[in-house]
Amino acid sequence: MAPRRTNPDYLNGIPELLILRLLSRQPMHGYEIVQSLAIVTNGQLEFGEGCIYPLLHRLEMDGALLSRRQQVRGRSRVVYRVSAKGRRRLGSAVQRWNHVVEAVRRVLEGDTHGCTGVA
Amino acid sequence: MDAQEWLDELASELSKLRTPGRYRARILGELRDHLEELSLEKGDLNMSTEALSQKNLECRVGPPTEVARMAHEQVSHRYFAARHPILTFLFLPAPVLILLWVAYAAVLIGVLSTVGGYPNSRWTESIATVVIHSLAYIPAIVLTAGLARLASRSQAGLEWWLSGSILVAIMAGMLLVDFRMPTAPGNGVFQIGFAFPPGLSQWMQIVVPLGITLCCWMLLLKKRSSQADPAPPPVSE
């Protein structure tokens, strides 16, 4: 049996970042978001698909997303899009993420520039 | 586990966590849409929910307990009262009640100063006495109702709300208001203070907020049990 998919702790904040990025390109419903995540990440980041909805709802409560039920290919779906506040939040989240990536990269590549030696 | 069982289990978990009914309906609706999309995946429009179970639904969508826990966290994250029940229901009511008393007394004093003069009938004197003595009841009633509303909206634990309401009732019972309309210049009385243990008239000030708390408690229990609804509609095949 395949392992259950949930959101591991180390993914804190990443699903929100990815959702905001995907939705900033075009409005999507939950299933499309999950599919897009799988395609864009080439299946490297796996989420329990059901866990995406609580995240979408929280982002909406925070004012970062707007939702509307509408017809998609003949079926009624809740479609999400990024609000102006969400775009600002995405901007700062991307910036923060880039800083983290840069910091981790430096550590992994052994960049000790500016560090004092430890005896 | 097929799609319907998965949704049923999620609904049951959300009920156990006392997730608000409106939010529960929403997430179940969207997940039902999601499961429908899953069943339509790969273009097999005739794939049934049983076929979906063969694809190991739980592995793909996630365990219902985990999804319910996340959903509940997202909702409770929204309310300060749910995140900080001790601060909201145990520490804040006392200063808030004092502020309400002060504000209400200031309004009453302002009104009395504006009206001024001596009562020209027993009727006006009775009204003035009732209005002044409402100081011992109205702020406590407003705060008790406010706490009940907060507990209902935030889904905070009933034990915190009950403790806060009892605290408000005890504080309300300690307030002593003495008022007599002036019959001649300088002989009117308007005193506010605290007295413990409460006298006979003060017991009423405890009983009224407690009665309101009891009514709200019954309404809340009724609301929460009616929210423990059941099964979502079946997934379309």
PDB file of N, CA, C and O in Angstrom, chain B residues 98-128:
ATOM      1  N   ILE B  98     -15.473  46.201  34.080  1.00  0.00           N
ATOM      2  CA  ILE B  98     -15.216  47.466  34.790  1.00  0.00           C
ATOM      3  C   ILE B  98     -15.351  48.650  33.824  1.00  0.00           C
ATOM      4  O   ILE B  98     -15.972  49.667  34.142  1.00  0.00           O
ATOM      5  N   LEU B  99     -14.792  48.479  32.623  1.00  0.00           N
ATOM      6  CA  LEU B  99     -14.905  49.545  31.618  1.00  0.00           C
ATOM      7  C   LEU B  99     -16.365  49.807  31.251  1.00  0.00           C
ATOM      8  O   LEU B  99     -16.790  50.953  31.099  1.00  0.00           O
ATOM      9  N   LEU B 100     -17.141  48.717  31.125  1.00  0.00           N
ATOM     10  CA  LEU B 100     -18.566  48.884  30.787  1.00  0.00           C
ATOM     11  C   LEU B 100     -19.309  49.612  31.904  1.00  0.00           C
ATOM     12  O   LEU B 100     -20.153  50.470  31.638  1.00  0.00           O
ATOM     13  N   TRP B 101     -18.989  49.272  33.147  1.00  0.00           N
ATOM     14  CA  TRP B 101     -19.616  49.961  34.286  1.00  0.00           C
ATOM     15  C   TRP B 101     -19.305  51.457  34.237  1.00  0.00           C
ATOM     16  O   TRP B 101     -20.192  52.292  34.390  1.00  0.00           O
ATOM     17  N   VAL B 102     -18.010  51.753  34.032  1.00  0.00           N
ATOM     18  CA  VAL B 102     -17.591  53.160  34.019  1.00  0.00           C
ATOM     19  C   VAL B 102     -18.308  53.904  32.896  1.00  0.00           C
ATOM     20  O   VAL B 102     -18.851  55.004  33.099  1.00  0.00           O
ATOM     21  N   ALA B 103     -18.327  53.292  31.704  1.00  0.00           N
ATOM     22  CA  ALA B 103     -18.956  53.947  30.551  1.00  0.00           C
ATOM     23  C   ALA B 103     -20.448  54.155  30.803  1.00  0.00           C
ATOM     24  O   ALA B 103     -20.997  55.233  30.548  1.00  0.00           O
ATOM     25  N   TYR B 104     -21.096  53.126  31.336  1.00  0.00           N
ATOM     26  CA  TYR B 104     -22.540  53.204  31.577  1.00  0.00           C
ATOM     27  C   TYR B 104     -22.841  54.248  32.658  1.00  0.00           C
ATOM     28  O   TYR B 104     -23.771  55.051  32.518  1.00  0.00           O
ATOM     29  N   ALA B 105     -22.016  54.253  33.714  1.00  0.00           N
ATOM     30  CA  ALA B 105     -22.221  55.227  34.790  1.00  0.00           C
ATOM     31  C   ALA B 105     -22.014  56.644  34.268  1.00  0.00           C
ATOM     32  O   ALA B 105     -22.766  57.564  34.621  1.00  0.00           O
ATOM     33  N   ALA B 106     -21.007  56.804  33.392  1.00  0.00           N
ATOM     34  CA  ALA B 106     -20.745  58.131  32.833  1.00  0.00           C
ATOM     35  C   ALA B 106     -21.955  58.609  32.035  1.00  0.00           C
ATOM     36  O   ALA B 106     -22.348  59.781  32.133  1.00  0.00           O
ATOM     37  N   VAL B 107     -22.544  57.697  31.273  1.00  0.00           N
ATOM     38  CA  VAL B 107     -23.730  58.065  30.484  1.00  0.00           C
ATOM     39  C   VAL B 107     -24.875  58.460  31.420  1.00  0.00           C
ATOM     40  O   VAL B 107     -25.544  59.482  31.224  1.00  0.00           O
ATOM     41  N   LEU B 108     -25.083  57.658  32.484  1.00  0.00           N
ATOM     42  CA  LEU B 108     -26.171  57.942  33.424  1.00  0.00           C
ATOM     43  C   LEU B 108     -25.970  59.292  34.116  1.00  0.00           C
ATOM     44  O   LEU B 108     -26.900  60.089  34.231  1.00  0.00           O
ATOM     45  N   ILE B 109     -24.735  59.518  34.566  1.00  0.00           N
ATOM     46  CA  ILE B 109     -24.454  60.785  35.246  1.00  0.00           C
ATOM     47  C   ILE B 109     -24.694  61.953  34.291  1.00  0.00           C
ATOM     48  O   ILE B 109     -25.273  62.982  34.658  1.00  0.00           O
ATOM     49  N   GLY B 110     -24.251  61.770  33.040  1.00  0.00           N
ATOM     50  CA  GLY B 110     -24.465  62.805  32.025  1.00  0.00           C
ATOM     51  C   GLY B 110     -25.939  63.089  31.833  1.00  0.00           C
ATOM     52  O   GLY B 110     -26.355  64.257  31.793  1.00  0.00           O
ATOM     53  N   VAL B 111     -26.731  62.033  31.749  1.00  0.00           N
ATOM     54  CA  VAL B 111     -28.177  62.205  31.543  1.00  0.00           C
ATOM     55  C   VAL B 111     -28.793  62.893  32.752  1.00  0.00           C
ATOM     56  O   VAL B 111     -29.588  63.838  32.611  1.00  0.00           O
ATOM     57  N   LEU B 112     -28.400  62.433  33.968  1.00  0.00           N
ATOM     58  CA  LEU B 112     -28.960  63.027  35.192  1.00  0.00           C
ATOM     59  C   LEU B 112     -28.615  64.511  35.302  1.00  0.00           C
ATOM     60  O   LEU B 112     -29.450  65.332  35.676  1.00  0.00           O
ATOM     61  N   SER B 113     -27.356  64.847  34.949  1.00  0.00           N
ATOM     62  CA  SER B 113     -26.952  66.255  35.039  1.00  0.00           C
ATOM     63  C   SER B 113     -27.748  67.100  34.060  1.00  0.00           C
ATOM     64  O   SER B 113     -28.068  68.255  34.341  1.00  0.00           O
ATOM     65  N   THR B 114     -28.020  66.515  32.896  1.00  0.00           N
ATOM     66  CA  THR B 114     -28.770  67.265  31.884  1.00  0.00           C
ATOM     67  C   THR B 114     -30.207  67.492  32.333  1.00  0.00           C
ATOM     68  O   THR B 114     -30.731  68.610  32.242  1.00  0.00           O
ATOM     69  N   VAL B 115     -30.814  66.392  32.834  1.00  0.00           N
ATOM     70  CA  VAL B 115     -32.222  66.503  33.251  1.00  0.00           C
ATOM     71  C   VAL B 115     -32.328  67.393  34.487  1.00  0.00           C
ATOM     72  O   VAL B 115     -33.093  68.350  34.522  1.00  0.00           O
ATOM     73  N   GLY B 116     -31.496  67.078  35.519  1.00  0.00           N
ATOM     74  CA  GLY B 116     -31.426  67.886  36.748  1.00  0.00           C
ATOM     75  C   GLY B 116     -32.757  68.009  37.468  1.00  0.00           C
ATOM     76  O   GLY B 116     -33.720  67.316  37.172  1.00  0.00           O
ATOM     77  N   GLY B 117     -32.795  68.885  38.452  1.00  0.00           N
ATOM     78  CA  GLY B 117     -34.048  69.204  39.144  1.00  0.00           C
ATOM     79  C   GLY B 117     -34.536  68.096  40.046  1.00  0.00           C
ATOM     80  O   GLY B 117     -33.862  67.079  40.250  1.00  0.00           O
ATOM     81  N   TYR B 118     -35.689  68.300  40.606  1.00  0.00           N
ATOM     82  CA  TYR B 118     -36.289  67.307  41.494  1.00  0.00           C
ATOM     83  C   TYR B 118     -37.391  66.571  40.746  1.00  0.00           C
ATOM     84  O   TYR B 118     -37.999  67.113  39.831  1.00  0.00           O
ATOM     85  N   PRO B 119     -37.679  65.368  41.148  1.00  0.00           N
ATOM     86  CA  PRO B 119     -38.742  64.629  40.483  1.00  0.00           C
ATOM     87  C   PRO B 119     -40.080  65.309  40.725  1.00  0.00           C
ATOM     88  O   PRO B 119     -40.370  65.727  41.835  1.00  0.00           O
ATOM     89  N   ASN B 120     -40.830  65.461  39.647  1.00  0.00           N
ATOM     90  CA  ASN B 120     -42.119  66.122  39.846  1.00  0.00           C
ATOM     91  C   ASN B 120     -43.245  65.117  40.050  1.00  0.00           C
ATOM     92  O   ASN B 120     -44.397  65.485  40.122  1.00  0.00           O
ATOM     93  N   SER B 121     -42.897  63.843  40.093  1.00  0.00           N
ATOM     94  CA  SER B 121     -43.923  62.847  40.401  1.00  0.00           C
ATOM     95  C   SER B 121     -43.259  61.576  40.887  1.00  0.00           C
ATOM     96  O   SER B 121     -42.059  61.376  40.690  1.00  0.00           O
ATOM     97  N   ARG B 122     -44.058  60.714  41.501  1.00  0.00           N
ATOM     98  CA  ARG B 122     -43.522  59.415  41.940  1.00  0.00           C
ATOM     99  C   ARG B 122     -43.100  58.598  40.723  1.00  0.00           C
ATOM    100  O   ARG B 122     -42.197  57.778  40.774  1.00  0.00           O
ATOM    101  N   TRP B 123     -43.810  58.833  39.613  1.00  0.00           N
ATOM    102  CA  TRP B 123     -43.548  58.109  38.362  1.00  0.00           C
ATOM    103  C   TRP B 123     -42.132  58.399  37.851  1.00  0.00           C
ATOM    104  O   TRP B 123     -41.362  57.496  37.550  1.00  0.00           O
ATOM    105  N   THR B 124     -41.747  59.689  37.817  1.00  0.00           N
ATOM    106  CA  THR B 124     -40.393  60.049  37.368  1.00  0.00           C
ATOM    107  C   THR B 124     -39.342  59.509  38.335  1.00  0.00           C
ATOM    108  O   THR B 124     -38.286  59.046  37.906  1.00  0.00           O
ATOM    109  N   GLU B 125     -39.656  59.543  39.591  1.00  0.00           N
ATOM    110  CA  GLU B 125     -38.703  59.037  40.585  1.00  0.00           C
ATOM    111  C   GLU B 125     -38.481  57.537  40.389  1.00  0.00           C
ATOM    112  O   GLU B 125     -37.349  57.053  40.434  1.00  0.00           O
ATOM    113  N   SER B 126     -39.577  56.812  40.102  1.00  0.00           N
ATOM    114  CA  SER B 126     -39.457  55.364  39.896  1.00  0.00           C
ATOM    115  C   SER B 126     -38.622  55.073  38.659  1.00  0.00           C
ATOM    116  O   SER B 126     -37.741  54.202  38.676  1.00  0.00           O
ATOM    117  N   ILE B 127     -38.892  55.834  37.601  1.00  0.00           N
ATOM    118  CA  ILE B 127     -38.130  55.603  36.360  1.00  0.00           C
ATOM    119  C   ILE B 127     -36.653  55.875  36.609  1.00  0.00           C
ATOM    120  O   ILE B 127     -35.790  55.087  36.228  1.00  0.00           O
ATOM    121  N   ALA B 128     -36.359  56.984  37.272  1.00  0.00           N
ATOM    122  CA  ALA B 128     -34.960  57.340  37.547  1.00  0.00           C
ATOM    123  C   ALA B 128     -34.288  56.253  38.380  1.00  0.00           C
ATOM    124  O   ALA B 128     -33.147  55.863  38.112  1.00  0.00           O
TER     125      ALA B 128
END
